[in-house]
Amino acid sequence: MYGHQDTHSAMTSRRPSTPTTAQILLVEDNPGDVRLTKEAFKQGRIENDLHVVSDGTEALEFLHQRNDYEDVPRPDLILLDLNLPRTDGEEVLEELKGDSELRSIPVIVLTSSRAEEDVAKSYELHANAYLTKPVDPDEFIETVRAFEKFWFSVVRLPPEGDQL
């Protein structure tokens, strides 16, 4: 029993949030989509801290905990738009999945692109899912809530620091 308690305290000390709070990084440059995503998570049942960055360069700084992001938590899940200023979503995905310390973080591409080549390229770069943003705001919120429920209620996410 002592060993089990030891392990539990080691796990909780690694992460500043409570075990039930999901850390989500949204990489999105469209303020309307950011607002809808926040609304969807607010209506959902999963406790979460939604961190938002508006371009790929900021996303990489957040993930590597550099500059203004030195004290941010490691995300449990990343929602990534492909069409981003500075560093685009494909470049972020490629760098993320090429990093042994970060590659186990699930990445859901959430983009307006329906292009087959974007879908194929995202999966080639090891995205965990590809979702096309619905144009209708209510459908957009429903889509976010559906994958929130799936990823945080059904799927077992990798523990922090696991390397594949």
Short mmCIF file of C-alpha atoms in Angstrom, two decimals:
data_model
loop_
_atom_site.label_atom_id
_atom_site.label_comp_id
_atom_site.label_asym_id
_atom_site.label_seq_id
_atom_site.Cartn_x
_atom_site.Cartn_y
_atom_site.Cartn_z
CA MET A 1 0.00 0.00 0.00
CA TYR A 2 2.84 2.38 0.79
CA GLY A 3 4.27 1.98 -2.72
CA HIS A 4 0.89 2.76 -4.26
CA GLN A 5 0.57 5.99 -2.26
CA ASP A 6 4.11 6.91 -3.24
CA THR A 7 3.30 6.50 -6.92
CA HIS A 8 0.10 8.53 -6.60
CA SER A 9 1.82 11.45 -4.90
CA ALA A 10 4.60 11.40 -7.48
CA MET A 11 1.99 11.58 -10.25
CA THR A 12 0.06 14.45 -8.68
CA SER A 13 3.20 16.43 -7.95
CA ARG A 14 4.20 16.37 -11.62
CA ARG A 15 1.06 18.12 -12.78
CA PRO A 16 -0.20 21.35 -11.23
CA SER A 17 -3.84 20.66 -12.11
CA THR A 18 -6.11 18.20 -10.40
CA PRO A 19 -6.25 14.77 -12.05
CA THR A 20 -9.78 15.48 -13.30
CA THR A 21 -8.85 18.73 -15.05
CA ALA A 22 -7.96 18.23 -18.70
CA GLN A 23 -5.28 20.52 -20.11
CA ILE A 24 -6.22 21.40 -23.69
CA LEU A 25 -4.21 23.50 -26.12
CA LEU A 26 -6.25 25.16 -28.87
CA VAL A 27 -4.16 26.46 -31.77
CA GLU A 28 -6.57 28.69 -33.68
CA ASP A 29 -6.27 32.13 -35.29
CA ASN A 30 -9.99 32.72 -35.93
CA PRO A 31 -11.50 34.57 -32.92
CA GLY A 32 -15.01 33.32 -33.78
CA ASP A 33 -13.87 29.68 -33.71
CA VAL A 34 -12.00 30.29 -30.44
CA ARG A 35 -15.21 31.71 -28.92
CA LEU A 36 -17.30 28.75 -30.14
CA THR A 37 -14.75 26.25 -28.84
CA LYS A 38 -14.68 27.94 -25.43
CA GLU A 39 -18.48 27.88 -25.35
CA ALA A 40 -18.57 24.18 -26.24
CA PHE A 41 -16.11 23.28 -23.49
CA LYS A 42 -17.98 25.46 -20.99
CA GLN A 43 -21.18 23.51 -21.76
CA GLY A 44 -19.40 20.15 -21.59
CA ARG A 45 -19.07 17.92 -18.57
CA ILE A 46 -15.28 17.66 -18.51
CA GLU A 47 -13.33 19.99 -16.19
CA ASN A 48 -10.74 21.60 -18.42
CA ASP A 49 -8.24 24.37 -18.72
CA LEU A 50 -8.36 25.61 -22.31
CA HIS A 51 -5.15 27.35 -23.36
CA VAL A 52 -5.33 29.29 -26.63
CA VAL A 53 -2.54 30.37 -28.96
CA SER A 54 -3.16 32.03 -32.31
CA ASP A 55 -0.34 30.77 -34.53
CA GLY A 56 1.99 27.83 -35.03
CA THR A 57 5.06 29.60 -33.67
CA GLU A 58 3.28 30.32 -30.39
CA ALA A 59 2.08 26.71 -30.28
CA LEU A 60 5.64 25.41 -30.49
CA GLU A 61 6.80 27.88 -27.82
CA PHE A 62 3.94 26.70 -25.58
CA LEU A 63 4.75 23.01 -26.15
CA HIS A 64 8.47 23.51 -25.54
CA GLN A 65 7.71 25.83 -22.58
CA ARG A 66 9.82 28.67 -23.98
CA ASN A 67 9.68 32.47 -23.55
CA ASP A 68 6.26 33.56 -22.19
CA TYR A 69 5.23 29.93 -21.75
CA GLU A 70 7.85 28.66 -19.29
CA ASP A 71 5.32 27.75 -16.60
CA VAL A 72 2.48 26.33 -18.69
CA PRO A 73 1.30 22.75 -18.18
CA ARG A 74 1.82 20.00 -20.71
CA PRO A 75 -1.41 19.60 -22.71
CA ASP A 76 -3.37 16.35 -22.54
CA LEU A 77 -4.78 17.09 -25.99
CA ILE A 78 -4.09 19.56 -28.80
CA LEU A 79 -6.72 20.98 -31.15
CA LEU A 80 -4.83 22.22 -34.20
CA ASP A 81 -6.01 24.34 -37.10
CA LEU A 82 -4.00 23.83 -40.29
CA ASN A 83 -4.28 27.33 -41.73
CA LEU A 84 -2.21 29.37 -39.30
CA PRO A 85 -0.03 32.47 -39.62
CA ARG A 86 3.76 32.21 -39.31
CA THR A 87 4.22 28.45 -38.75
CA ASP A 88 1.34 26.47 -40.31
CA GLY A 89 -0.44 23.53 -38.70
CA GLU A 90 1.36 20.89 -40.77
CA GLU A 91 4.74 22.23 -39.63
CA VAL A 92 3.57 22.21 -36.00
CA LEU A 93 2.32 18.64 -36.37
CA GLU A 94 5.56 17.52 -38.00
CA GLU A 95 7.74 19.06 -35.28
CA LEU A 96 5.50 17.81 -32.48
CA LYS A 97 5.38 14.22 -33.71
CA GLY A 98 9.13 14.29 -34.36
CA ASP A 99 9.87 15.16 -30.71
CA SER A 100 10.24 12.10 -28.46
CA GLU A 101 8.99 14.02 -25.39
CA LEU A 102 5.89 15.48 -27.07
CA ARG A 103 4.80 12.94 -29.69
CA SER A 104 2.51 11.02 -27.34
CA ILE A 105 0.19 14.05 -26.94
CA PRO A 106 -2.91 13.38 -29.08
CA VAL A 107 -3.47 15.95 -31.82
CA ILE A 108 -6.88 16.54 -33.34
CA VAL A 109 -6.76 18.58 -36.52
CA LEU A 110 -9.81 20.87 -36.42
CA THR A 111 -9.90 22.84 -39.63
CA SER A 112 -12.20 24.24 -42.28
CA SER A 113 -10.33 22.40 -45.05
CA ARG A 114 -12.18 19.52 -46.67
CA ALA A 115 -9.33 18.90 -49.13
CA GLU A 116 -8.41 15.23 -49.41
CA GLU A 117 -4.70 16.10 -49.58
CA ASP A 118 -4.94 17.93 -46.21
CA VAL A 119 -6.63 14.91 -44.65
CA ALA A 120 -4.02 12.52 -46.09
CA LYS A 121 -1.09 14.76 -45.13
CA SER A 122 -2.38 15.21 -41.55
CA TYR A 123 -2.61 11.46 -41.00
CA GLU A 124 0.77 10.97 -42.69
CA LEU A 125 2.17 13.38 -40.07
CA HIS A 126 0.53 11.23 -37.34
CA ALA A 127 -2.51 13.33 -36.42
CA ASN A 128 -4.78 11.30 -34.16
CA ALA A 129 -7.97 12.59 -35.80
CA TYR A 130 -9.09 15.01 -38.50
CA LEU A 131 -12.31 16.96 -38.07
CA THR A 132 -13.75 19.47 -40.50
CA LYS A 133 -15.28 22.47 -38.75
CA PRO A 134 -19.00 22.78 -39.44
CA VAL A 135 -20.05 26.21 -40.70
CA ASP A 136 -23.16 26.32 -38.51
CA PRO A 137 -22.27 27.53 -34.95
CA ASP A 138 -24.58 25.03 -33.23
CA GLU A 139 -23.10 22.15 -35.24
CA PHE A 140 -19.60 23.43 -34.44
CA ILE A 141 -20.38 23.34 -30.70
CA GLU A 142 -21.89 19.85 -31.02
CA THR A 143 -18.76 18.62 -32.85
CA VAL A 144 -16.47 19.98 -30.12
CA ARG A 145 -18.63 18.46 -27.39
CA ALA A 146 -18.72 15.09 -29.17
CA PHE A 147 -14.94 14.80 -29.42
CA GLU A 148 -14.55 16.16 -25.89
CA LYS A 149 -16.75 13.34 -24.62
CA PHE A 150 -14.90 10.77 -26.75
CA TRP A 151 -11.36 11.87 -25.88
CA PHE A 152 -11.94 12.43 -22.18
CA SER A 153 -14.58 9.83 -21.33
CA VAL A 154 -13.84 6.92 -23.65
CA VAL A 155 -10.19 7.09 -24.70
CA ARG A 156 -7.39 6.40 -22.26
CA LEU A 157 -4.78 9.14 -22.75
CA PRO A 158 -1.06 8.49 -22.26
CA PRO A 159 0.43 9.53 -18.92
CA GLU A 160 2.68 12.59 -18.96
CA GLY A 161 6.22 11.90 -20.03
CA ASP A 162 5.50 8.57 -21.75
CA GLN A 163 7.78 8.14 -24.71
CA LEU A 164 6.89 5.84 -27.58
#
